[in-house]
Coordinates of C-alpha atoms in Angstrom, one line a residue:
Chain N
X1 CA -13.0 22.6 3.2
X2 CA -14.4 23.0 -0.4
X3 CA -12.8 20.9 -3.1
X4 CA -13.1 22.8 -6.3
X5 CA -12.9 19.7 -9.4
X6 CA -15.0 17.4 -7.1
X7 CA -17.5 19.9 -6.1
X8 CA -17.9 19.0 -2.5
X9 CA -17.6 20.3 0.6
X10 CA -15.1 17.6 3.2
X11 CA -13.7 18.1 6.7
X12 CA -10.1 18.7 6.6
X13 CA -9.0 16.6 9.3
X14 CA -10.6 13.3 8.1
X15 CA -8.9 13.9 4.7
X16 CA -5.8 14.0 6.9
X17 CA -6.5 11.2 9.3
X18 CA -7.5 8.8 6.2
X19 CA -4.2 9.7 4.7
X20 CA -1.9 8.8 7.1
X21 CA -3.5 5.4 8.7
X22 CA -3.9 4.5 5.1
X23 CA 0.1 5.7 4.5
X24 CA 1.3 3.6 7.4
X25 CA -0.8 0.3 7.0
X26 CA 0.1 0.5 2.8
X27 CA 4.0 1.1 3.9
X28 CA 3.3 -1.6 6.7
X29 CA 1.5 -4.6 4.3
X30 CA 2.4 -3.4 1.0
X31 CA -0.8 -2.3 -0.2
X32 CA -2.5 0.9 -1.7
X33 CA -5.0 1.3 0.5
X34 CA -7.9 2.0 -2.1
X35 CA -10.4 -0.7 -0.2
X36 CA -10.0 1.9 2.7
X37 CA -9.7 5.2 1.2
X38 CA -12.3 4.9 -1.7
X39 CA -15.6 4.4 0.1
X40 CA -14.2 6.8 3.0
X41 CA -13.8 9.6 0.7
X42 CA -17.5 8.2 -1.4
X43 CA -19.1 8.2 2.1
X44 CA -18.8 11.9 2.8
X45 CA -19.7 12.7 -0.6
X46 CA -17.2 12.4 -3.2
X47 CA -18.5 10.8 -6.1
X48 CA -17.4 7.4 -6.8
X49 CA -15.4 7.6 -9.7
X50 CA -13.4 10.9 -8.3
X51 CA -13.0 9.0 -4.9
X52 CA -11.5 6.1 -6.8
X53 CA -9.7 8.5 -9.3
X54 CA -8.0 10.6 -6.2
X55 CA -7.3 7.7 -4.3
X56 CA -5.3 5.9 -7.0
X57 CA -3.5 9.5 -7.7
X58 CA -2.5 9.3 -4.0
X59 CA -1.2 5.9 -4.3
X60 CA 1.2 6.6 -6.8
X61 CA 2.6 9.3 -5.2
X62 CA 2.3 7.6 -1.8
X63 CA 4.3 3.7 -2.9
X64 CA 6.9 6.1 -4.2
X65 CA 7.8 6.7 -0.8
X66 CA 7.2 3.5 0.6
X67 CA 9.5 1.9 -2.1
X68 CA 12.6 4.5 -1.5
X69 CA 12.5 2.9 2.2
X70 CA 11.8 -0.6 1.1
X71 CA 14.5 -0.8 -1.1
X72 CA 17.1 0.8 1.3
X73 CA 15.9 -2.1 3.2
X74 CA 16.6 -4.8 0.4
X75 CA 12.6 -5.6 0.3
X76 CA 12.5 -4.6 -3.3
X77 CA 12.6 -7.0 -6.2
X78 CA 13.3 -4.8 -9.3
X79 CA 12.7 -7.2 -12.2
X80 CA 9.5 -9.1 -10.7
X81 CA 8.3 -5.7 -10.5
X82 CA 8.8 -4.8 -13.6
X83 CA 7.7 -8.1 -15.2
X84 CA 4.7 -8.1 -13.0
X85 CA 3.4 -4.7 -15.0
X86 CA 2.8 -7.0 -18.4
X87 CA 0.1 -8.4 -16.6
X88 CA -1.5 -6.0 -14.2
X89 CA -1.2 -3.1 -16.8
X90 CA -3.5 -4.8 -19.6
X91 CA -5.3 -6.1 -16.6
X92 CA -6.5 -2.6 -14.6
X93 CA -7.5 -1.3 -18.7
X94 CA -9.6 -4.5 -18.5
X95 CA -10.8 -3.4 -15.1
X96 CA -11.4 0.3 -15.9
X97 CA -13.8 -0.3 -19.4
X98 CA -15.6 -3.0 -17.6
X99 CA -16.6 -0.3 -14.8
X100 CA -17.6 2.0 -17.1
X101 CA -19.8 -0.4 -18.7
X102 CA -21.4 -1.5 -15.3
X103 CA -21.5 2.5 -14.4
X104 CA -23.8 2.9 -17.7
X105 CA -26.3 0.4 -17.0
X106 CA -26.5 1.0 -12.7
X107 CA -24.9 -2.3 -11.7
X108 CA -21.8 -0.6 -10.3
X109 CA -23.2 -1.6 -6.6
X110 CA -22.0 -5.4 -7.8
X111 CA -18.5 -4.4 -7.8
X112 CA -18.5 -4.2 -4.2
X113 CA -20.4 -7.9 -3.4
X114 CA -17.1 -9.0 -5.6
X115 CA -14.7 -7.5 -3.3
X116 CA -16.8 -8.9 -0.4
X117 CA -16.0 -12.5 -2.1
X118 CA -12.2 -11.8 -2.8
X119 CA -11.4 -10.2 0.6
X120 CA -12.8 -12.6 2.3
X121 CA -11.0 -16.0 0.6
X122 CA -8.2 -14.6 0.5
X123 CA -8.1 -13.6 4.6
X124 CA -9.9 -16.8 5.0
X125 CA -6.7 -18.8 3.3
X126 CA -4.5 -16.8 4.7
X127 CA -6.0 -17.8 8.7
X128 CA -5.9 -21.2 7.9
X129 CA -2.0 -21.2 6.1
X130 CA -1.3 -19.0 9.6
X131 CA -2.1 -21.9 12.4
X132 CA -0.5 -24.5 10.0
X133 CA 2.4 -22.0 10.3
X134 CA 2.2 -22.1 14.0
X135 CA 1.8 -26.5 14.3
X136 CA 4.7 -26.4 11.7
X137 CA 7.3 -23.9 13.7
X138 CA 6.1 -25.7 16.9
X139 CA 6.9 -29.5 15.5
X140 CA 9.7 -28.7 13.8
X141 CA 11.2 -26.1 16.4
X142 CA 12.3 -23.1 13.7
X143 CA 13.3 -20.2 15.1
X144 CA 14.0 -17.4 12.8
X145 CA 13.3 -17.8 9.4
X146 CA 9.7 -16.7 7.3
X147 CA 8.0 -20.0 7.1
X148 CA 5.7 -20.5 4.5
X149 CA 4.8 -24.2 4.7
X150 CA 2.7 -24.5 1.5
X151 CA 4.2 -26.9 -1.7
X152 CA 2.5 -24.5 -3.8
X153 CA 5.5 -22.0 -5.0
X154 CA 8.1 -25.4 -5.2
X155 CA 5.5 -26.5 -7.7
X156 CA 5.1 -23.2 -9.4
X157 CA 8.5 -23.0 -9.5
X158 CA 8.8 -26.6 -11.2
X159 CA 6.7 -25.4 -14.1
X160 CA 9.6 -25.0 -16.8
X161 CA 8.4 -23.1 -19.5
X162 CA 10.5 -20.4 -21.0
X163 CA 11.8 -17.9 -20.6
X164 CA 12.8 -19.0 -17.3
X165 CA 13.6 -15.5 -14.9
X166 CA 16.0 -15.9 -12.4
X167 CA 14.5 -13.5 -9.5
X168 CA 17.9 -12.4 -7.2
X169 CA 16.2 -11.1 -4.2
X170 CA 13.1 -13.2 -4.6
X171 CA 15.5 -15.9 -4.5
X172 CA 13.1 -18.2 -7.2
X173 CA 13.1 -19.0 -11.0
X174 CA 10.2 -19.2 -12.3
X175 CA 8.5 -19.0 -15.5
X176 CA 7.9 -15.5 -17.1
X177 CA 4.1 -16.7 -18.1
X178 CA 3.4 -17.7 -14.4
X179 CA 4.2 -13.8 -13.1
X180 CA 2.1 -12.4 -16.2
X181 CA -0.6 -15.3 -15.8
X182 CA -0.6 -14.4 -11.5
X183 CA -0.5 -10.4 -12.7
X184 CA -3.5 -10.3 -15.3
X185 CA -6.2 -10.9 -12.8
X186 CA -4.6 -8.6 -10.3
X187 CA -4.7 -5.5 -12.4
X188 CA -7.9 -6.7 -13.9
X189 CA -9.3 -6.4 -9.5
X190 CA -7.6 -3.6 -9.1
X191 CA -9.5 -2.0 -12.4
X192 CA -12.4 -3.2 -11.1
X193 CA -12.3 -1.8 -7.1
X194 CA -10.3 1.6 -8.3
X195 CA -7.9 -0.3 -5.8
X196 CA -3.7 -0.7 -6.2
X197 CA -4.2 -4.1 -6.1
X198 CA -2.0 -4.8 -3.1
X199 CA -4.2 -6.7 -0.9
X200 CA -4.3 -10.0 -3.4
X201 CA -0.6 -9.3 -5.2
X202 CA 1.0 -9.5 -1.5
X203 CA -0.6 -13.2 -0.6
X204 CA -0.1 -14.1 -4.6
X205 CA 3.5 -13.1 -3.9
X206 CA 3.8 -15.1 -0.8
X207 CA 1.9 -18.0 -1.6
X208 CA 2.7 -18.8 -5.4
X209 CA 5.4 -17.2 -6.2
X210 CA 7.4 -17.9 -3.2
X211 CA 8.3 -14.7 -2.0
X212 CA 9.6 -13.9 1.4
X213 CA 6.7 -11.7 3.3
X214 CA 9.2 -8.6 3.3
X215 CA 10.2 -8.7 -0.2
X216 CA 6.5 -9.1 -1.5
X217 CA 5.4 -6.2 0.4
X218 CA 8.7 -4.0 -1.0
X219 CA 7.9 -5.4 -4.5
X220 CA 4.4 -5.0 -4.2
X221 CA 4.4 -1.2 -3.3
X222 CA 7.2 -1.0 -6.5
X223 CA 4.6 -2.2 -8.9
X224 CA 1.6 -0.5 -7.5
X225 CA 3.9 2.7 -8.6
X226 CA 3.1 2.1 -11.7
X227 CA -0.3 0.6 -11.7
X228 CA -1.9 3.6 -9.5
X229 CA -0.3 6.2 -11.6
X230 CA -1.9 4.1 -14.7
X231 CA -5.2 3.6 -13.4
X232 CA -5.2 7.2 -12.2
X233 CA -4.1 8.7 -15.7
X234 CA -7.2 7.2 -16.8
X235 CA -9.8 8.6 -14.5
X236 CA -7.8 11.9 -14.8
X237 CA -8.3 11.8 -18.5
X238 CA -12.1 11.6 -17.9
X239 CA -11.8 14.2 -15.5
X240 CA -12.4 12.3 -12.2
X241 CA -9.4 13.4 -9.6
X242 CA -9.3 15.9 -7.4
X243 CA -5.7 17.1 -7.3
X244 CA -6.1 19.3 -4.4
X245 CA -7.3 16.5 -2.1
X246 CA -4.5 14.0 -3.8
X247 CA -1.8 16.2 -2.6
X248 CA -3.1 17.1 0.6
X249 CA -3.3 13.4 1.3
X250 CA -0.3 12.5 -0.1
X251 CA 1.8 15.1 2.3
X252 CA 1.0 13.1 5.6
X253 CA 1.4 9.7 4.0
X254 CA 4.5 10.5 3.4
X255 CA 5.1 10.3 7.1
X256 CA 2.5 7.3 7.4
X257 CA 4.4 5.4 4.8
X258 CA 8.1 6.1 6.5
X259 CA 6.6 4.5 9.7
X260 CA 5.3 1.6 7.8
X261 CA 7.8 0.8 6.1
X262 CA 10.7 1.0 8.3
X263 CA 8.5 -0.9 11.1
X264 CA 8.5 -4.0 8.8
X265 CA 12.2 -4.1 9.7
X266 CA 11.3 -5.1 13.4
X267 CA 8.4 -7.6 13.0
X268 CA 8.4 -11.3 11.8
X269 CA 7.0 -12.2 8.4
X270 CA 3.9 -14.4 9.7
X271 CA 2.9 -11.4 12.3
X272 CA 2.8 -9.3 8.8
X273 CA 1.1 -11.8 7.1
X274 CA -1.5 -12.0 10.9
X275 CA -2.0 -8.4 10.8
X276 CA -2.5 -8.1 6.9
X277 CA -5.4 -11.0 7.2
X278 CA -7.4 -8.9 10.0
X279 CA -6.6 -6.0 7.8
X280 CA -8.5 -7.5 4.3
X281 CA -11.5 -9.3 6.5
X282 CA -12.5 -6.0 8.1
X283 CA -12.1 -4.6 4.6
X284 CA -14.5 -7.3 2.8
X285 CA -16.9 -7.2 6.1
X286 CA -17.0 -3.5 5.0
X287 CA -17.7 -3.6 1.4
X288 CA -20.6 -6.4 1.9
X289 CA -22.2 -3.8 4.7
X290 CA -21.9 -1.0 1.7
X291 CA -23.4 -3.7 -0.4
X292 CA -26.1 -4.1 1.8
X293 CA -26.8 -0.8 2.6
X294 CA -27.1 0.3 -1.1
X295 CA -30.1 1.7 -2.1
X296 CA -30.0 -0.8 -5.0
X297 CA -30.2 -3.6 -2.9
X298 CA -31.6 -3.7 0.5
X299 CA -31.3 0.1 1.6
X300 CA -30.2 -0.2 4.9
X301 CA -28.2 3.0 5.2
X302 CA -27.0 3.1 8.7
X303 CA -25.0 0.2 7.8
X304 CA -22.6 2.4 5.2
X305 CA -21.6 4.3 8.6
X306 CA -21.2 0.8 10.3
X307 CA -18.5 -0.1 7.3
X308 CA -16.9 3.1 7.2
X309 CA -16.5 2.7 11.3
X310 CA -15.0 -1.0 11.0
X311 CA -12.6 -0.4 7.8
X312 CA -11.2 2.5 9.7
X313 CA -11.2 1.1 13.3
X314 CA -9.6 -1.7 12.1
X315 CA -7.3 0.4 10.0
X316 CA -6.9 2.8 13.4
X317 CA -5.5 0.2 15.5
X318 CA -3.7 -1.7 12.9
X319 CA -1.9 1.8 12.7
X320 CA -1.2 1.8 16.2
X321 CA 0.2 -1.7 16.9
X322 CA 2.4 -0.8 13.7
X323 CA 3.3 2.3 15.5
X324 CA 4.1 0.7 18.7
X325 CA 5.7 -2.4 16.7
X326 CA 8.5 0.1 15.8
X327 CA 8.7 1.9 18.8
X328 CA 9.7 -1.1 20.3
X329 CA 12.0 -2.4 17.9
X330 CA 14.2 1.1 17.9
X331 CA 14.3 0.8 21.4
X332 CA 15.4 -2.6 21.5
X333 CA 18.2 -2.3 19.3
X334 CA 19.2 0.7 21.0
X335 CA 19.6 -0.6 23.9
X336 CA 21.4 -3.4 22.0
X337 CA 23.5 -0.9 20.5
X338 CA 24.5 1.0 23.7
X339 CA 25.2 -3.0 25.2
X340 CA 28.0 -3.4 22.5
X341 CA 29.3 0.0 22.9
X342 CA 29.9 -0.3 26.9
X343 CA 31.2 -4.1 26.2
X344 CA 33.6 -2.5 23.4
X345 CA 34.9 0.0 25.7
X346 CA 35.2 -2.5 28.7
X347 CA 37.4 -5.0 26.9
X348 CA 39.7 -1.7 25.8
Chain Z
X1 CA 23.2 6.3 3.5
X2 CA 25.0 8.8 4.9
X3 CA 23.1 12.6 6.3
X4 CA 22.9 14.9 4.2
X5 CA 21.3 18.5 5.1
X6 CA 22.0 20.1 2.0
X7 CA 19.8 17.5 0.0
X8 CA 17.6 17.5 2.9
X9 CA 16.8 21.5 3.0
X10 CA 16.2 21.0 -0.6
X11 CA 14.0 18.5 -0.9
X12 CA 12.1 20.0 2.1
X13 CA 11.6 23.3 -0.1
X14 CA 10.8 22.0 -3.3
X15 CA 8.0 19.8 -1.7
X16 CA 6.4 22.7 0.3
X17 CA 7.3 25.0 -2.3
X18 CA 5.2 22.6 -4.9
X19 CA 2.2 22.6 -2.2
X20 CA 1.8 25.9 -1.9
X21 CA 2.1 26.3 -5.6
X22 CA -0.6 23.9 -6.4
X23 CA -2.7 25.8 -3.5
X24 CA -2.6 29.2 -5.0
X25 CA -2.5 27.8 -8.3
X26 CA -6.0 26.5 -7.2
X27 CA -7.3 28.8 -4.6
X28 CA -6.3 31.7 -5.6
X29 CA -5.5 32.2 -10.0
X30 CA -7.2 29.6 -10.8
X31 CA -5.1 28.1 -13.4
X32 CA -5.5 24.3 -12.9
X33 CA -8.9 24.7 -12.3
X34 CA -9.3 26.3 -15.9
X35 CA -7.1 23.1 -17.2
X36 CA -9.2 21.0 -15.7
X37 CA -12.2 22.0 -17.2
X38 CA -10.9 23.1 -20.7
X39 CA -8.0 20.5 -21.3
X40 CA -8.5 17.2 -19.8
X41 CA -5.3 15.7 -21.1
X42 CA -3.2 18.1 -19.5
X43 CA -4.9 18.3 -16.0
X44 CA -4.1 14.4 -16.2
X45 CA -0.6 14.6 -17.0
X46 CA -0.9 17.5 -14.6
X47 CA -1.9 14.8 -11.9
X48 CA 0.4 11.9 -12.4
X49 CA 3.4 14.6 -12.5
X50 CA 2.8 16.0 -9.8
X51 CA 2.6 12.9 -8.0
X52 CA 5.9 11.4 -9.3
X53 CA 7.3 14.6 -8.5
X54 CA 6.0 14.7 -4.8
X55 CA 6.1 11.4 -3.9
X56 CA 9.9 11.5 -5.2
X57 CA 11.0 14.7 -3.6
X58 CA 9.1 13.5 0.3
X59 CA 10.6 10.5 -0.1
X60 CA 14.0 11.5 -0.1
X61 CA 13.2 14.2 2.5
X62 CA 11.7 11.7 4.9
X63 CA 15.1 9.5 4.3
X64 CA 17.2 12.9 5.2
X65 CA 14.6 13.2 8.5
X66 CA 15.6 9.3 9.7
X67 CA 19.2 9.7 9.1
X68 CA 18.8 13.1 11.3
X69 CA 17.1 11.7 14.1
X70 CA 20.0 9.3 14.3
X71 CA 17.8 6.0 13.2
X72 CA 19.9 3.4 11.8
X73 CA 17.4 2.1 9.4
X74 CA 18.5 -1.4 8.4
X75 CA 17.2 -5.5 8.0
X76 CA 17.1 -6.9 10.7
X77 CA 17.6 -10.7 10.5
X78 CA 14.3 -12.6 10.8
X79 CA 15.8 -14.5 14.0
X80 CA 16.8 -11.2 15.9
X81 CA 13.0 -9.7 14.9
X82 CA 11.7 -13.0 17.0
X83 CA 14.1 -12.1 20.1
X84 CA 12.9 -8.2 19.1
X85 CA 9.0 -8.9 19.3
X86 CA 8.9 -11.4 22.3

């Protein structure tokens, strides 16, 4: 299929297939997608900026849907949301300028060794906060609560300097200049990838802030709102979105996002937090392979089609145990459901 | 929330009704494509609109669609998610 603004020519059903993996796994762990989506779409020959530009148009439109679910759910923390914007919005202008900058002198290749580095600490800490999740349940013998066994967000929180924010469904109050000091370098990453921002707001959320693992991925997708539609308004202004492949997009992951969103509903806070950590490593494994294989480095080409086959297999079956996830979560509490109604009608 | 067909229809039509807008607004006049390349401001407040506007309008479709397939969409306490996934 042609795309007229873009000027390339890009199969139909990969457009499609991108969309809705990336609209399930961003409803899922709260993210955009952009680490997935961008060098897909620059792979079969979108520019980078109009891949990065689209994307970030589809993103918008995309966490609108994810938060209506979310916040039926009661994942969605209104104010941190909105307080979060101070910082990420200054943040992704920050981002944006300094990519222009790098585009003008033929360093933008770096961008992608840096989102090698951040990926990859973050999944990295997140592994290691897992298994001392698992010693911790298994020692103390918790069953059903999100345990998050770092001191980190009771110190955070102990930082009094005002305004102090009470956060309702965060359940924290913290500091206002913590949230803008924890958003800043968010926005200013997800400037710099052409990314929402949601695979290092999430863990931020959970790890500093204090947030349960539902309620950062609902709050998350509320901010990125505003962020993708920010960062997209710029590269639309410089005429790098391609509306037509936006919207296609966006129609199936509106179905994607429904089945991400609601399937957080069935599955525990640290299997999120599991999944999400797989999610980001195969996403910085990717962008180092697209480092390598730059012609600006090393030139190893066949190993851009090696990254674009492990961000998307990953992403693929991610998508499916997210699928299945659900599945069997609605048919549990179904049959749960149907239990109760024969009990009710036994004891009548 | 309860279902609601008549908000669900409409949603439904304004969404595919926007689509196919945008597609022959594209494919066929040409319009946006004459934005694009003539006034850059516009096509981007074309964009972000029409994202709001979609995003919004599937959204609530996709709510109506749950509540018609009968899926009570709800939190489920963390300890009843353990019991759900083992």
């Amino acid at each position: 299929m042609y795309f007229p603004f873009s000027g390339v020519e890009f199969p139909l059903w990969y457009l499609l297939l991108i969309g809705f993996t990336v609209g399930v796994c961003g409803g899922f762990f709260g993210f955009g997608g952009g680490f997935m989506v961008t060098p897909s779409l620059a792979i079969f020959g979108f520019p980078y900026a109009f891949a990065a530009g689209t994307d970030l148009q589809h993103i918008a439109g995309k966490s609108i849907i994810a938060t209506i679910r979310h916040r039926e759910l009661g994942n969605v923390d209104f104010k941190l949301g909105l307080l979060l914007l101070a910082g990420t919005v200054p943040g992704v202008e920050l981002g944006h300028t300094i990519v222009e900058y790098l585009k003008s002198i033929g360093k933008e290749v770096y961008m992608l060794l840096v989102c090698f580095i951040v990926l990859s600490c973050i999944s990295g800490y997140m592994l290691y906060e897992l298994s001392k999740v698992r010693r911790f349940i298994k020692e103390k013998g918790i069953i059903g609560k999100d345990v998050v066994p770092s001191k980190l967000p009771q110190r955070i929180q102990n930082i009094k300097v005002p305004p102090m924010i009470l956060l309702q469904a965060t359940k924290v109050t913290i500091s206002l200049w913590i949230i803008i000091a924890i958003a800043f370098p968010v926005g200013l990453l997800a400037g710099l990838l052409g990314a929402g921002g949601g695979f290092i707001m999430v863990p931020s959320l959970i790890y500093i802030i204090g947030a349960p693992t539902t309620v950062a991925v609902g709050t998350d997708l509320f901010q990125v709102m505003f962020t993708a539609a920010y960062g997209g308004l710029t590269y639309a202004l410089s005429g790098h979105v391609d509306i037509l492949a936006a919207i296609l997009m966006l129609a199936v992951a509106a179905v994607g996002a429904q089945i991400g969103s609601i399937a957080t509903a069935y599955v525990r806070g640290i299997s999120i937090r599991y999944l999400f950590s797989i999610m980001i490593f195969s996403a910085g494994l990717g962008a180092l392979l697209r480092f390598i294989a730059s012609p600006e480095t090393y030139g190893i080409a066949v190993l851009q089609n090696v990254a674009l086959v492990l961000v998307l297999g990953a992403a693929l079956i991610l998508c499916i145990v997210i699928i299945i996830y659900l599945a069997k979560g609605i048919t549990a509490a179904r049959e749960k459901q149907r239990k109760a109604e024969v009990k009710s009608q036994s004891t009548r | 929330m309860p279902f609601n067909s008549k908000g669900m229809i409409t949603a439904l039509s304004l969404a595919l009704a926007t689509i196919v807008a945008y597609w022959l607004a594209i494919t066929k006049v040409g319009v946006i494509e004459r934005l694009f390349s003539e006034n850059k401001l516009g096509y981007a407040v074309l964009c972000v609109s029409t994202m709001a506007i979609c995003g919004t309008l599937l959204g609530f479709f996709a709510d109506s669609i749950t509540n018609l397939l009968g899926w009570k969409i709800e939190r489920v306490e963390e300890a009843e998610v353990e019991r759900l996934e083992e």
